[in-house]
PDB file of C-alpha atoms in Angstrom:
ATOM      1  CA  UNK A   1     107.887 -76.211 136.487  1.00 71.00           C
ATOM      2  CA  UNK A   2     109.989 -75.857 133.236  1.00 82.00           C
ATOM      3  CA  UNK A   3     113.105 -73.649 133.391  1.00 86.00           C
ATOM      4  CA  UNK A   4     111.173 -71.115 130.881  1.00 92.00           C
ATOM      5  CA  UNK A   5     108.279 -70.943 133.120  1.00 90.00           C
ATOM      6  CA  UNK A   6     111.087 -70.276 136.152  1.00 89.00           C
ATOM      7  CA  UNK A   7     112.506 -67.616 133.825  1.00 91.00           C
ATOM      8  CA  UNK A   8     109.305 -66.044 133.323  1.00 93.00           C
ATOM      9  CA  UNK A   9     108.562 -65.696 136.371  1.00 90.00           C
ATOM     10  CA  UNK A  10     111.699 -64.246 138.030  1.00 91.00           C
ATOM     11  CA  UNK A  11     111.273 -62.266 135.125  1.00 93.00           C
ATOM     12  CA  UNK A  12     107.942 -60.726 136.612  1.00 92.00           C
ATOM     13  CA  UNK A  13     109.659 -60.317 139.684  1.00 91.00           C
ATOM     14  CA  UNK A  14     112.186 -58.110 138.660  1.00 91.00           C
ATOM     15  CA  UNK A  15     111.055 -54.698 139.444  1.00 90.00           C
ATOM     16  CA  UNK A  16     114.571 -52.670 140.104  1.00 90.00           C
ATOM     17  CA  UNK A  17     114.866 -53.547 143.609  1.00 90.00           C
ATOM     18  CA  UNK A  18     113.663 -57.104 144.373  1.00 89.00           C
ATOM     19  CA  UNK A  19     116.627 -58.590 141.946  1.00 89.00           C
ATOM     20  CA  UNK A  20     119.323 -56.986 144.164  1.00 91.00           C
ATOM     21  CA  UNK A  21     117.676 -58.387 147.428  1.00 89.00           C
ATOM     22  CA  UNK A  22     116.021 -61.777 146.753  1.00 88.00           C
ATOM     23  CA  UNK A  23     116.145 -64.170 144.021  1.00 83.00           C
ATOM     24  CA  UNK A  24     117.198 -67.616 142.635  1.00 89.00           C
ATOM     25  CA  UNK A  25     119.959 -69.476 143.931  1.00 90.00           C
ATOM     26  CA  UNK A  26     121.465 -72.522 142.548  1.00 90.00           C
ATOM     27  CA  UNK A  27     123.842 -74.955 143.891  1.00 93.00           C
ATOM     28  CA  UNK A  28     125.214 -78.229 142.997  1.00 91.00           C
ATOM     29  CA  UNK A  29     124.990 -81.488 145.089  1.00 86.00           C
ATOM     30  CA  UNK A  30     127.308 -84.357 145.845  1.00 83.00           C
ATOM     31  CA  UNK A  31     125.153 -87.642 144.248  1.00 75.00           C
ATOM     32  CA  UNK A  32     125.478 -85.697 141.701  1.00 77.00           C
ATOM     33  CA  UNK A  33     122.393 -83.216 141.327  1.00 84.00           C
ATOM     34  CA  UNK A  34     121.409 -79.835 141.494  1.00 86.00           C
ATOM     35  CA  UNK A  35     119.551 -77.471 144.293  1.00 89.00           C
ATOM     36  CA  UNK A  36     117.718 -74.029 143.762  1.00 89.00           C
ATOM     37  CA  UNK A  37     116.565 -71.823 146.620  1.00 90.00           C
ATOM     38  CA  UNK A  38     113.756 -69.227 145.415  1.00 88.00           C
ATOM     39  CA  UNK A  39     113.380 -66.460 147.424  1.00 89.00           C
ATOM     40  CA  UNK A  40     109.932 -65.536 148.018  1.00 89.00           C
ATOM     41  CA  UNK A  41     109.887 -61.990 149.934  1.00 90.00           C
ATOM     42  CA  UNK A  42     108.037 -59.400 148.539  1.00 90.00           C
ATOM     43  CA  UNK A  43     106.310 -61.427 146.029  1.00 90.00           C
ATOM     44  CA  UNK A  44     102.703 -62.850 145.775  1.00 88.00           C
ATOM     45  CA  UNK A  45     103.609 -66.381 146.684  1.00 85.00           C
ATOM     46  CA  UNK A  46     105.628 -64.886 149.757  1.00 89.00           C
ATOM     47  CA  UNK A  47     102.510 -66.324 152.441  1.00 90.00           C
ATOM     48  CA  UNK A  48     102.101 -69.564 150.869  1.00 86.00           C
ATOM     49  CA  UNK A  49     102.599 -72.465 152.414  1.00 84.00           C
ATOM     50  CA  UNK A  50     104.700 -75.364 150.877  1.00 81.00           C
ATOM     51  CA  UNK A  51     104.565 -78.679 151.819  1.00 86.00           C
ATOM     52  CA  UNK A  52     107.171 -80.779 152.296  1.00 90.00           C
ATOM     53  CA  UNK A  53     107.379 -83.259 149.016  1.00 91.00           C
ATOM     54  CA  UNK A  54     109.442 -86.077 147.446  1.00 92.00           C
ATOM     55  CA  UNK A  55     109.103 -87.834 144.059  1.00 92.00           C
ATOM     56  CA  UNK A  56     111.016 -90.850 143.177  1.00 93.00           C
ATOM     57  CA  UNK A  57     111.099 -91.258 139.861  1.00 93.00           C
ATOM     58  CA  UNK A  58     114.162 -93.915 139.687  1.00 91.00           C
ATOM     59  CA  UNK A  59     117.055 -94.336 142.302  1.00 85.00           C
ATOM     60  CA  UNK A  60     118.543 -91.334 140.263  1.00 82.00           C
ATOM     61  CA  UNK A  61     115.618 -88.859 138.959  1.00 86.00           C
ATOM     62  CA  UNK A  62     114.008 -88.042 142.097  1.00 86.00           C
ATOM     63  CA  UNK A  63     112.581 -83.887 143.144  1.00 87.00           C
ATOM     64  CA  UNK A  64     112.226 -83.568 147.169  1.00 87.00           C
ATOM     65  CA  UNK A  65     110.796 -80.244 147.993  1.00 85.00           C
ATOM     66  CA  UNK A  66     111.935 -78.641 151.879  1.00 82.00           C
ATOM     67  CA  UNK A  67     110.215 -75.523 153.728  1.00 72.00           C
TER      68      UNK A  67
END
């Protein structure tokens, strides 16, 4: 997903209320790297399921994906 499509959709989200509860967090890491937490609560995605993932793309360039 492309940060405009991640825009767009918190975007859609935003409905008064579910800004001010849920959202997007980001974070940075130690290796170095970057983490985002997306809240899924009262959205349509909120009973999916997501499956644990991790692409290497080189020892640095790699997306793991937690529940």
């Amino acid at each position: 997903m492309s940060v405009s499509a991640l825009e767009r959709w918190h975007a859609s989200q935003c409905n008064g209320n579910w800004e001010h509860s849920y959202s997007i967090r980001t974070d940075t890491l130690d290796n170095p790297g970057w983490s985002i937490q997306i809240d899924l609560r009262d959205t349509r995605k909120q009973d999916c399921c997501v499956e644990r993932t991790r692409l290497d793309r080189t020892e640095n360039d790699w997306i793991q994906i937690l529940d």
